[in-house]
Structure formats: C-alpha cells, structure tokens
JSON list of C-alpha atoms in Angstrom, two decimals:
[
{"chain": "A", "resi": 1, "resn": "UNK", "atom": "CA", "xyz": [13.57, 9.81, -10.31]},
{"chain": "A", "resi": 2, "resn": "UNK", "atom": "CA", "xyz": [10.17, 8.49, -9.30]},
{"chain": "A", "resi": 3, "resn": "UNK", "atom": "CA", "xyz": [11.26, 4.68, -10.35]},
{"chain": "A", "resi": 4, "resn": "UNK", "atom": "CA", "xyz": [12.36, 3.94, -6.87]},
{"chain": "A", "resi": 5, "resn": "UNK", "atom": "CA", "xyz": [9.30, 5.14, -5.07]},
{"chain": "A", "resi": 6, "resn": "UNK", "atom": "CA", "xyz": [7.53, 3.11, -7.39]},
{"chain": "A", "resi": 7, "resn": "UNK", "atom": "CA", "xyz": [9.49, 0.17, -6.81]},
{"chain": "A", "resi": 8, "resn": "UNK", "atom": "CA", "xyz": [10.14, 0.26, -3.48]},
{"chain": "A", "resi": 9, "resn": "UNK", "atom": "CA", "xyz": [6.19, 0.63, -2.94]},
{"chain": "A", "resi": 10, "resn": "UNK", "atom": "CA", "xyz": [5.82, -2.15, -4.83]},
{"chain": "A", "resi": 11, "resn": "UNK", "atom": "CA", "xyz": [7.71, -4.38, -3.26]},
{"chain": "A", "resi": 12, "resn": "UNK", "atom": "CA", "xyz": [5.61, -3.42, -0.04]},
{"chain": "A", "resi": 13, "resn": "UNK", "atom": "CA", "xyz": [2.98, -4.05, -1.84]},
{"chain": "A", "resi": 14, "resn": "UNK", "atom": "CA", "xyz": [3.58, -7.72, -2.82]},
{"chain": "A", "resi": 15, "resn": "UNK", "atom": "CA", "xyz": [4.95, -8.41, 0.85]},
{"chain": "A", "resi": 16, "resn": "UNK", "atom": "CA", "xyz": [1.06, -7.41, 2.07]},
{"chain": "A", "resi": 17, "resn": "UNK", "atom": "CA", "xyz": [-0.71, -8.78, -0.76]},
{"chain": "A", "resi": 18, "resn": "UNK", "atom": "CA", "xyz": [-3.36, -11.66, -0.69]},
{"chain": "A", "resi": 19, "resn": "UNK", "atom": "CA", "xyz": [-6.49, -11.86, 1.45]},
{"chain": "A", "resi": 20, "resn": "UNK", "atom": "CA", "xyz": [-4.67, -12.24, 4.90]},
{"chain": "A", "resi": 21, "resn": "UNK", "atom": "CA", "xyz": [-1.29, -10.42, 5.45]},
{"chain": "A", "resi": 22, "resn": "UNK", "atom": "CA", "xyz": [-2.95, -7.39, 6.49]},
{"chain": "A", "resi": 23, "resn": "UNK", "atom": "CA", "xyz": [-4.71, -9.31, 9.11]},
{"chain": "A", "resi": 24, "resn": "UNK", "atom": "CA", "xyz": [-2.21, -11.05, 10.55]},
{"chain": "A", "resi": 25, "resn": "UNK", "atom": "CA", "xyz": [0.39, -7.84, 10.51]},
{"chain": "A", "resi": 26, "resn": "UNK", "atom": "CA", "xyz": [-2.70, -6.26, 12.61]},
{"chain": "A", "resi": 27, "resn": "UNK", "atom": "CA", "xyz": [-3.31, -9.26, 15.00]},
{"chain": "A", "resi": 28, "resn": "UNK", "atom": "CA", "xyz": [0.15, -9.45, 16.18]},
{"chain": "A", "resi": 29, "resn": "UNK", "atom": "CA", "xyz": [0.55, -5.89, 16.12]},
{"chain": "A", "resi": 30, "resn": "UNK", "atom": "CA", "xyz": [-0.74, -6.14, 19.79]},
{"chain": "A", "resi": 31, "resn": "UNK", "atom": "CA", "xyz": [1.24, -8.58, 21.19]},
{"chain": "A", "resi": 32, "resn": "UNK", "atom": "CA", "xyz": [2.57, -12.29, 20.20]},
{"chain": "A", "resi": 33, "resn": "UNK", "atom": "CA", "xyz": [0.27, -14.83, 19.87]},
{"chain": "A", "resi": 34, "resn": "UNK", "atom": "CA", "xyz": [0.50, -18.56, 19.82]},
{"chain": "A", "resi": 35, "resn": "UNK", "atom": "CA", "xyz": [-0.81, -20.30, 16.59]},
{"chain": "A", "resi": 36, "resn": "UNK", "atom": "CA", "xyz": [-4.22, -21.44, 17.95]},
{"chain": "A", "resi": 37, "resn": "UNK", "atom": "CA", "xyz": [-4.81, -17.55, 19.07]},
{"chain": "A", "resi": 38, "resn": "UNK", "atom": "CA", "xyz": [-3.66, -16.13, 16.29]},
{"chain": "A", "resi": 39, "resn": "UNK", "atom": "CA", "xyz": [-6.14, -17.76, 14.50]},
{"chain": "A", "resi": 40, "resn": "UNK", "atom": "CA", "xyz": [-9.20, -17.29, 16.78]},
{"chain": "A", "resi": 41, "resn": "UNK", "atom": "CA", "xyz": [-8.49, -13.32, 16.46]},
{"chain": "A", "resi": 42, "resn": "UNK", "atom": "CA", "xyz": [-8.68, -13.79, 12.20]},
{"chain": "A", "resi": 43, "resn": "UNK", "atom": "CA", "xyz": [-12.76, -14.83, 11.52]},
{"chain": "A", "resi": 44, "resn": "UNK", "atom": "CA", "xyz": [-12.55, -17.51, 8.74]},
{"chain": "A", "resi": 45, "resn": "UNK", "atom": "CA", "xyz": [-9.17, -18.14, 8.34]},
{"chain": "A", "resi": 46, "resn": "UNK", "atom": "CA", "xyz": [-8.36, -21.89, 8.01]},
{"chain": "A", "resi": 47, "resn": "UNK", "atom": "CA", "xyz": [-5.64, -23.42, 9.81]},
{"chain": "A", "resi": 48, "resn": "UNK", "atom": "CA", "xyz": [-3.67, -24.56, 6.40]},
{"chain": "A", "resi": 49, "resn": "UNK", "atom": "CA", "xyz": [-4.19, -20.92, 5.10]},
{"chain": "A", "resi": 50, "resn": "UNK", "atom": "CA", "xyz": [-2.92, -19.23, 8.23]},
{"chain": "A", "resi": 51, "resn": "UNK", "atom": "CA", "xyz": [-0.02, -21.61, 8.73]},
{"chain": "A", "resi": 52, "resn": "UNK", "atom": "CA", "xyz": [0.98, -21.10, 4.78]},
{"chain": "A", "resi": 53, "resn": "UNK", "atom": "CA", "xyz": [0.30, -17.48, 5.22]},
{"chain": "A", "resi": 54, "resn": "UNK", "atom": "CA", "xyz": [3.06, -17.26, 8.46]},
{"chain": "A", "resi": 55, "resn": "UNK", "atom": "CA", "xyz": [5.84, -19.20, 6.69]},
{"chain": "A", "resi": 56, "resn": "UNK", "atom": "CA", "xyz": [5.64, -17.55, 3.38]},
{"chain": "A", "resi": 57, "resn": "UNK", "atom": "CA", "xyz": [5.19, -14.24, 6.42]},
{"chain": "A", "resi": 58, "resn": "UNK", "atom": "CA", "xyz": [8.54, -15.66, 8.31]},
{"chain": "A", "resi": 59, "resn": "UNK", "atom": "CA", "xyz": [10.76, -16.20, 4.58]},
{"chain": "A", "resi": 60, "resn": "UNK", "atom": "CA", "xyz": [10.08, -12.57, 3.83]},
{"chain": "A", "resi": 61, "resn": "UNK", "atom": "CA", "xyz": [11.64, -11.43, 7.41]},
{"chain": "A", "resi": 62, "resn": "UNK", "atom": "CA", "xyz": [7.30, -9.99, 8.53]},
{"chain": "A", "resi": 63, "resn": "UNK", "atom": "CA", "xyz": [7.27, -12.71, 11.51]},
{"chain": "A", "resi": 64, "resn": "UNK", "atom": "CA", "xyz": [9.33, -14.47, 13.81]},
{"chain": "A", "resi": 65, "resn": "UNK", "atom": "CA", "xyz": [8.32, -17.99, 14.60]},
{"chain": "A", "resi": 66, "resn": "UNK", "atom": "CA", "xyz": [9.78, -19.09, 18.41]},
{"chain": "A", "resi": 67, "resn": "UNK", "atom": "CA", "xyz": [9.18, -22.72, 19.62]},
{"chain": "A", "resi": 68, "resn": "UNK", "atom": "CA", "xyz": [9.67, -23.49, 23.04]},
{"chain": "A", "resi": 69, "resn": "UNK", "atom": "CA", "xyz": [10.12, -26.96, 23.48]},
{"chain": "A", "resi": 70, "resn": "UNK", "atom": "CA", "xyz": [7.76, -29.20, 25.95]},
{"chain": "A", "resi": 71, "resn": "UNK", "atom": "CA", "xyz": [4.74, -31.29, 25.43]},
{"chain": "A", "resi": 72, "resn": "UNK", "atom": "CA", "xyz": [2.66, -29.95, 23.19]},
{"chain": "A", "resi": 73, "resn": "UNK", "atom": "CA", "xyz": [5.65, -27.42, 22.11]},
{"chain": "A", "resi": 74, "resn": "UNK", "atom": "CA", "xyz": [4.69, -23.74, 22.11]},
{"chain": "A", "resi": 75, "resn": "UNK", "atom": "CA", "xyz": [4.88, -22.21, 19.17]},
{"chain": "A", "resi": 76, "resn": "UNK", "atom": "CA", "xyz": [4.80, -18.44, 19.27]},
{"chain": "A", "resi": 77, "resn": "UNK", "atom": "CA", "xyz": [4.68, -15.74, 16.27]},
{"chain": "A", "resi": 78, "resn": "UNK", "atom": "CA", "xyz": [5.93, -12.17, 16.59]},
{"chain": "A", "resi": 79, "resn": "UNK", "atom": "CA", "xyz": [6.23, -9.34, 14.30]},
{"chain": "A", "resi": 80, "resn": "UNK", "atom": "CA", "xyz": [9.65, -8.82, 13.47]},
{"chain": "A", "resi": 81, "resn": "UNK", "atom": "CA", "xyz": [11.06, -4.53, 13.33]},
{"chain": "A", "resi": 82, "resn": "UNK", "atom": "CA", "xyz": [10.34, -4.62, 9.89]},
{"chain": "A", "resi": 83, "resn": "UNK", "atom": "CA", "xyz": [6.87, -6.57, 10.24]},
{"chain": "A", "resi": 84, "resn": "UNK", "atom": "CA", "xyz": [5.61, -4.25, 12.82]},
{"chain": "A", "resi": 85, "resn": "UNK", "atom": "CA", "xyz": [7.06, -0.95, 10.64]},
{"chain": "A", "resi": 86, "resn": "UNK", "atom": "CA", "xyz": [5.39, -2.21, 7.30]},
{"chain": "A", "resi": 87, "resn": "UNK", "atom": "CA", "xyz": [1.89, -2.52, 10.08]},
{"chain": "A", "resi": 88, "resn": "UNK", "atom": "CA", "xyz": [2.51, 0.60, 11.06]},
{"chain": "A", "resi": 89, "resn": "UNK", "atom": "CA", "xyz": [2.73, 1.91, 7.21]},
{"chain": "A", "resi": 90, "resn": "UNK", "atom": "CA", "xyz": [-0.37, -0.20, 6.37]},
{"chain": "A", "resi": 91, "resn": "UNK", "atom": "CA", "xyz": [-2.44, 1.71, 9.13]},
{"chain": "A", "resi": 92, "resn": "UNK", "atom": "CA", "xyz": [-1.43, 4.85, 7.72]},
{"chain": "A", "resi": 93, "resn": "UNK", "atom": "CA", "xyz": [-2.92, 4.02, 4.83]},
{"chain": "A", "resi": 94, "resn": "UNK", "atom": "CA", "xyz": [-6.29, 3.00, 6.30]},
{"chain": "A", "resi": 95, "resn": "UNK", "atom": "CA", "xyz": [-6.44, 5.81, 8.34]},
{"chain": "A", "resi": 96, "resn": "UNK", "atom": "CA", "xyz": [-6.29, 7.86, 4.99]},
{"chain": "A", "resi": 97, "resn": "UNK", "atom": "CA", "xyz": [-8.95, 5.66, 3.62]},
{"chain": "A", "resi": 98, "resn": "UNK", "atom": "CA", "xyz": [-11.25, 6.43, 6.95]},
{"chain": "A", "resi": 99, "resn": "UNK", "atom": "CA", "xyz": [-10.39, 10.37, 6.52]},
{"chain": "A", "resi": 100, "resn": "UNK", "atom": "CA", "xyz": [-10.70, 11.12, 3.26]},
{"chain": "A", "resi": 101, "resn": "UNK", "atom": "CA", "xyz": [-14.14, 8.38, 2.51]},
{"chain": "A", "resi": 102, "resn": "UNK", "atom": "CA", "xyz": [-13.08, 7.51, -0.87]},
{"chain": "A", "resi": 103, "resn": "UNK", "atom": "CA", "xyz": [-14.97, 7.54, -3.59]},
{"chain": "A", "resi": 104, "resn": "UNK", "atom": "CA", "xyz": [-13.78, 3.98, -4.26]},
{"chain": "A", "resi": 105, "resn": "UNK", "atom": "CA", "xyz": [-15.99, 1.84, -2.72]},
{"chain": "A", "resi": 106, "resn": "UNK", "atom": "CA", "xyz": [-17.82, 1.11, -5.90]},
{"chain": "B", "resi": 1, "resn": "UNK", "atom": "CA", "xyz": [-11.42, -5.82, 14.78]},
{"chain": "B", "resi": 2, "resn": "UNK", "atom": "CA", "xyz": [-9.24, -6.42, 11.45]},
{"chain": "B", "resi": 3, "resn": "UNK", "atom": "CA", "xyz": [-11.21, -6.11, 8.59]},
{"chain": "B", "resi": 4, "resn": "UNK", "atom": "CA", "xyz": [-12.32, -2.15, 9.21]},
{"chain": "B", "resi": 5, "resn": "UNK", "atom": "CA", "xyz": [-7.83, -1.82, 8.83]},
{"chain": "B", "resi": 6, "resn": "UNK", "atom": "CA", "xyz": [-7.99, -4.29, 5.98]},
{"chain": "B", "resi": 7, "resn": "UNK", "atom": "CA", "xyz": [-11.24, -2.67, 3.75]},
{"chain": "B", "resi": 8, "resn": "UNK", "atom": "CA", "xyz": [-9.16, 0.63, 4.31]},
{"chain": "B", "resi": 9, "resn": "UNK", "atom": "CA", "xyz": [-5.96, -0.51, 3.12]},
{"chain": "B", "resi": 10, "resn": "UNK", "atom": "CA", "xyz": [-7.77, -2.69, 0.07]},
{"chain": "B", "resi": 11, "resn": "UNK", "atom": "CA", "xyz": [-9.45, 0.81, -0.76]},
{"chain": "B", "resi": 12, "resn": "UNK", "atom": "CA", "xyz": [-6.62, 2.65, -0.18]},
{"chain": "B", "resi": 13, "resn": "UNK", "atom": "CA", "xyz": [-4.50, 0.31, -2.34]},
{"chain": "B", "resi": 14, "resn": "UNK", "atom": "CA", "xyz": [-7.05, 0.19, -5.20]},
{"chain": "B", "resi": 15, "resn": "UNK", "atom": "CA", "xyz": [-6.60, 3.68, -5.81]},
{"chain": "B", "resi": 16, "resn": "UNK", "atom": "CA", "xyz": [-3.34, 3.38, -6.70]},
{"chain": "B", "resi": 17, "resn": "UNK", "atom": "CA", "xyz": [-2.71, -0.17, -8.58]},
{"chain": "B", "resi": 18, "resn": "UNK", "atom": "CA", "xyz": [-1.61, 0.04, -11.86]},
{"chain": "B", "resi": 19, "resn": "UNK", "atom": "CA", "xyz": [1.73, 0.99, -13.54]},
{"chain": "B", "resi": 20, "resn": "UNK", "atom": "CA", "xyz": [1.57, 4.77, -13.36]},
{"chain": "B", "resi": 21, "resn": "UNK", "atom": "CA", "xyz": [-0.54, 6.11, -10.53]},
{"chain": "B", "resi": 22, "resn": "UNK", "atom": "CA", "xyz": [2.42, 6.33, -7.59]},
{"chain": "B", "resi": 23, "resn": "UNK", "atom": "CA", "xyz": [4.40, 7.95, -10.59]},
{"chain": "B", "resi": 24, "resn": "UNK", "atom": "CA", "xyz": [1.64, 10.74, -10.87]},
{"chain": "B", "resi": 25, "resn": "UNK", "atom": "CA", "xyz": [1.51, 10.88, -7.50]},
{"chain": "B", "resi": 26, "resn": "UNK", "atom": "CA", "xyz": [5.24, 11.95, -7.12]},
{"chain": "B", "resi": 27, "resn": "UNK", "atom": "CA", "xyz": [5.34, 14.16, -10.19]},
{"chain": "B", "resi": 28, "resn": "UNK", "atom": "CA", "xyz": [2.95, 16.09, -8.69]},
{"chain": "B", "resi": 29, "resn": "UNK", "atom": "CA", "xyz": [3.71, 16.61, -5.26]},
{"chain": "B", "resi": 30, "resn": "UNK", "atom": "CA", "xyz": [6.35, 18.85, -5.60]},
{"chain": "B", "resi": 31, "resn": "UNK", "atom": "CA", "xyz": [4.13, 21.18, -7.47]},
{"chain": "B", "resi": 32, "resn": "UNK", "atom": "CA", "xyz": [1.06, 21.36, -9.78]},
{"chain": "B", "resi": 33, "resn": "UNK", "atom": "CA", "xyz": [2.48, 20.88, -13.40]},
{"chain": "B", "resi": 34, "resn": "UNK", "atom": "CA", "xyz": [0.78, 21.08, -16.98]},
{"chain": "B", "resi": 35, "resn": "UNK", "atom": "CA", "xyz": [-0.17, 18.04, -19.10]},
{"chain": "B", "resi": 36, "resn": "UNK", "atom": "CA", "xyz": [3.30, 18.21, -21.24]},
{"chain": "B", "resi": 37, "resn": "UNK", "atom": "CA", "xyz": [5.52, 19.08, -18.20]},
{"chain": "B", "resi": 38, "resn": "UNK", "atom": "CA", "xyz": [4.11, 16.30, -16.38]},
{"chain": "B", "resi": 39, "resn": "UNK", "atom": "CA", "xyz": [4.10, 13.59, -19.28]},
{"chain": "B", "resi": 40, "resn": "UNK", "atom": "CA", "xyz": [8.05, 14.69, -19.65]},
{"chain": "B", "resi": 41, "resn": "UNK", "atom": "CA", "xyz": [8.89, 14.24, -16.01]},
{"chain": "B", "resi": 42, "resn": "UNK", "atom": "CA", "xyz": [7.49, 10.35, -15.86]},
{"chain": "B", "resi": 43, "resn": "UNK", "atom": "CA", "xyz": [9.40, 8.58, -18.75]},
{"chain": "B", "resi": 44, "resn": "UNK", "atom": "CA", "xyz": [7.65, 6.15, -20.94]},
{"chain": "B", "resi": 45, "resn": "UNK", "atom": "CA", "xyz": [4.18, 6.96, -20.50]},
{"chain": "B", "resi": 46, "resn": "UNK", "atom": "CA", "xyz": [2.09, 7.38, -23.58]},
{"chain": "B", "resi": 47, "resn": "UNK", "atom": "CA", "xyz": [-0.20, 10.59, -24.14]},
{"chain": "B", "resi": 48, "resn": "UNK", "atom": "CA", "xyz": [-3.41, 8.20, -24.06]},
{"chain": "B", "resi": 49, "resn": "UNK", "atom": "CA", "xyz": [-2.43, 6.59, -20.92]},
{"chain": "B", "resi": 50, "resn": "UNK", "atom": "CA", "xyz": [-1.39, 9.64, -18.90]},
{"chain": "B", "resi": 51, "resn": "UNK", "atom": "CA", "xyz": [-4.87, 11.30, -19.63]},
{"chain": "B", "resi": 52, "resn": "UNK", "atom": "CA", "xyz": [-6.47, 8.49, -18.28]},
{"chain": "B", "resi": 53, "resn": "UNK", "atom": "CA", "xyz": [-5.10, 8.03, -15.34]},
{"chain": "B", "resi": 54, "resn": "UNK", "atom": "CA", "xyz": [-5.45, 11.50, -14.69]},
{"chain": "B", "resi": 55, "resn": "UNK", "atom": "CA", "xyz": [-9.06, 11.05, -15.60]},
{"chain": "B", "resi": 56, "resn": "UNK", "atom": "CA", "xyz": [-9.58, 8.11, -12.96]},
{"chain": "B", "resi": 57, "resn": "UNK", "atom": "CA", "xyz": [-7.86, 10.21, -10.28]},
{"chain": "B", "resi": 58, "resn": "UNK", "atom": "CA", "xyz": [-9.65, 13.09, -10.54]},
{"chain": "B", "resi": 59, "resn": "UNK", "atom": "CA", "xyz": [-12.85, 11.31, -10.34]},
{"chain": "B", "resi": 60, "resn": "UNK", "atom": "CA", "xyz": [-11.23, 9.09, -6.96]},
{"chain": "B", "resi": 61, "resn": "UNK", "atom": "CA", "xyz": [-10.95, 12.83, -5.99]},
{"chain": "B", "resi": 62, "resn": "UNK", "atom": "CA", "xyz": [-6.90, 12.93, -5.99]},
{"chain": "B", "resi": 63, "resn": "UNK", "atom": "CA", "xyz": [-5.92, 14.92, -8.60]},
{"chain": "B", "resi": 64, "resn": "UNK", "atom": "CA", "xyz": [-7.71, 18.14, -9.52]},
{"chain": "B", "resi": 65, "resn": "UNK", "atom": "CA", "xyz": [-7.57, 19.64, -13.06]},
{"chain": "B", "resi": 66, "resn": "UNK", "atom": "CA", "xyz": [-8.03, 23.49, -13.78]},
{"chain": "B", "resi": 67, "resn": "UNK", "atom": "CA", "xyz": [-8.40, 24.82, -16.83]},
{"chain": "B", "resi": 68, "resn": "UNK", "atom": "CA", "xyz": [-7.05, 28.58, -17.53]},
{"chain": "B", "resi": 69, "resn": "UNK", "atom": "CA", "xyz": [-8.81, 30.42, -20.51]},
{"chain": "B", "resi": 70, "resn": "UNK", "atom": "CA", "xyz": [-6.96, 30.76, -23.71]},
{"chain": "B", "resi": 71, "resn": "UNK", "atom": "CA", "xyz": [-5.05, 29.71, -26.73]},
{"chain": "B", "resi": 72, "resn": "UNK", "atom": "CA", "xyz": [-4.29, 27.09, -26.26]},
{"chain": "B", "resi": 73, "resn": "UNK", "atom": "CA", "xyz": [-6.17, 26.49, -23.16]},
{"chain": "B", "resi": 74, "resn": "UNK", "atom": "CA", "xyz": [-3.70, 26.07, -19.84]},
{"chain": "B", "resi": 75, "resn": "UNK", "atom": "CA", "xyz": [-4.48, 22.96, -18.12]},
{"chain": "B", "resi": 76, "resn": "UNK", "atom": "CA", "xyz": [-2.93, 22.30, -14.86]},
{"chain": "B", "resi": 77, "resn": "UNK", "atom": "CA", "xyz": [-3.02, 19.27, -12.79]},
{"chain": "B", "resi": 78, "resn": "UNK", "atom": "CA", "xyz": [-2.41, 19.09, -9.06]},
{"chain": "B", "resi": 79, "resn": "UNK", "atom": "CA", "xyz": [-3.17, 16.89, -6.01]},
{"chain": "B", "resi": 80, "resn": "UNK", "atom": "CA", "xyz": [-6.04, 17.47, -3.66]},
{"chain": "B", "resi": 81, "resn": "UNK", "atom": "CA", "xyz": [-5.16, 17.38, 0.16]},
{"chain": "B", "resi": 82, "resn": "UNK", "atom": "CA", "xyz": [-6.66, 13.61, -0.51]},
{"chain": "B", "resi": 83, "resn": "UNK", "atom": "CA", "xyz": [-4.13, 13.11, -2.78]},
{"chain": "B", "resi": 84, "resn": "UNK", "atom": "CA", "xyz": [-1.21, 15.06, -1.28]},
{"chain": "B", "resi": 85, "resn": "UNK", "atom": "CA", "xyz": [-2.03, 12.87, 1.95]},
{"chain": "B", "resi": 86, "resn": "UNK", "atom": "CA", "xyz": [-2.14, 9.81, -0.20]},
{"chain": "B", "resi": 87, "resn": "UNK", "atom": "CA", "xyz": [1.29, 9.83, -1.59]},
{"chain": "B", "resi": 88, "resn": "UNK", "atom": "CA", "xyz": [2.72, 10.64, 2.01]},
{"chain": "B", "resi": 89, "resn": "UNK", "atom": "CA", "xyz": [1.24, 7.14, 3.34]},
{"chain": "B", "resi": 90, "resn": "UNK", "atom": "CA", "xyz": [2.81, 5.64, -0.15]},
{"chain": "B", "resi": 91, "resn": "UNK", "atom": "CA", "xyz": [6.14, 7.04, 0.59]},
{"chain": "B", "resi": 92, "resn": "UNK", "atom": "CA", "xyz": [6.00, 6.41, 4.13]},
{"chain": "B", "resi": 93, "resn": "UNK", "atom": "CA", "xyz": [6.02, 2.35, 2.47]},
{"chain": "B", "resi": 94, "resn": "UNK", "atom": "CA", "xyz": [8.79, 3.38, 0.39]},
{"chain": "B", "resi": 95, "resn": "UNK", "atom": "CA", "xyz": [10.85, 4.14, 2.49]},
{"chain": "B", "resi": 96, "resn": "UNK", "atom": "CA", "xyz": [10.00, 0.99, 4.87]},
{"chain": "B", "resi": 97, "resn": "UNK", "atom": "CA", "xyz": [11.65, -1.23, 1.44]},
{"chain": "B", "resi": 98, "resn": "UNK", "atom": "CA", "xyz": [14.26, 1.08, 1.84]},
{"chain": "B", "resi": 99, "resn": "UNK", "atom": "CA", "xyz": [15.02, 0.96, 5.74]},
{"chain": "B", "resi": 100, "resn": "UNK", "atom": "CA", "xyz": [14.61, -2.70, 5.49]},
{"chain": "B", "resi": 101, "resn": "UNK", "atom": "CA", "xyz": [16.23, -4.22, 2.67]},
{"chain": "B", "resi": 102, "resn": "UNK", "atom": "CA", "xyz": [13.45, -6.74, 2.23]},
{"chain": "B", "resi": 103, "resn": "UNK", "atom": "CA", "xyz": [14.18, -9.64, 0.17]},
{"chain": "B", "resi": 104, "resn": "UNK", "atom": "CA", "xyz": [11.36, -9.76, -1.88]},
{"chain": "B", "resi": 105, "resn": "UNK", "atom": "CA", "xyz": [13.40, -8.97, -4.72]},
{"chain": "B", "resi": 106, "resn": "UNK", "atom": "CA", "xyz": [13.18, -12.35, -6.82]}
]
C-alpha cells in the first residue's frame, strides 16, 4: 500500500534532481523568460549547463520551449501545467523546511 | 532569490532519501503504531534497518518514540507535527506523478 507513494515521490524526485531544476522551476515560476534572462536570474549557471538543463527540462514535459522566428529568433521557455504544479509541490516543501528549522543542516 | 527555495527543498529532501523513510512516513500517519505493527505494515524491511531509520528520524525531530512501562516494555512510534506536515508536502508530490503521468518512467 505505501509502494506507490513511494514511487510516485520518487519519480518527482528524479524529475527535480541535480543542482539546477529547482532553480529554474522557481525562475519561470514568475513568468516566461527568454534564454539570456533566464539565465541572468540563476547566479553561476553556465550557458551549456542551463541549455542542457532545459532540454533534458522540455523531454520530461517541466518546460515548453517557443521560438518565434526573426533575426536573432526568440526563444522563449515556459513552465508547462505539470512544471508549474511539481514548483508549486517543491515550495511546499521549502516552506516546511523554513517552518519547522530542521535539524538537518549539519 | 532561488537558492533560500532550493537550500529548503535540498534540506527538506535530505530528510527523507533513502529506501524506507516515505514508507515510515505513511505507516505512520494514519496512526502511531508499535515497532512489530509497524515493521509488518512496510514489507521487506529488516528489523536492523527499521530501527535505524526510526533512530535518524527521531533525532531530524519527525518521529517521536514513547516508551510505556512494562513487560515487555510498549514502545510506540508516531510522527511529530514536523513529521505529520512532512509527509503531506511528500504526498502532495505524489500525487503530482499521479495527476501527470510523467514519463520519467525508463
């Protein structure tokens, strides 16, 4: 009975893991962004990073990647429904973190 | 801006890696439960391993044990309103997989 929860929190899990999902999921949580903003609102993310970061974001259905064409072409990245609900989950958890000032900081 | 929401999620997320913690987490939100009752309800874990898990959460300040006098001595295990709160956010991402079908299966 509790195999599902487990696995369906997993899976969650893995979709946010690495040093930069969470980031991104929070920077667009605001409001689309084009590439080159997107990555001035993440401190030390490189462009190669962020750009591996979106497609492996955009294959797991997080972000939506729009290109407009013209001269440079605009490129703009949105969360998805189920990119901004999985945000939304993710700040419930930090909000537990801020309440509760776990003992885990060690 | 982002890395207060990331540090919180990265705590929050720490407290529960591993194999068995969400498990615990479930079994005991329905209701505080004894050492045997709750090894039975969460298949496959080994006596060793389900004492020290427990052991780890109650020192992260999720699960609190009581001891009853007597022979043999009662032991009950239940979650603190940290932990009660914790497994809410964890279900809340459960049933985001759920909802959304995600294809992070492979």
């Amino acid at each position: 009975m509790n195999k599902p929860m487990e696995n369906g929190f997993s899976v969650a899990m893995k979709l946010v893991a690495g040093k930069w999902k969470i980031d991104i999921l929070c920077a667009l949580s605001g409001a689309p962004r084009r590439f080159g903003r997107l990555r001035h609102s993440i401190p030390d993310i490189s462009e190669k990073m962020l750009a591996q970061q979106l497609r492996e974001m955009e294959t797991d259905g997080l972000v939506k990647r729009q290109a407009y064409p013209g001269l440079p072409a605009k490129v703009v990245y949105s969360l998805t429904e189920a990119g901004a609900a999985l945000c939304a989950g993710a700040e419930g958890l930090c909000r537990w973190s801020e309440r509760f000032q776990v003992r885990a900081e060690a």
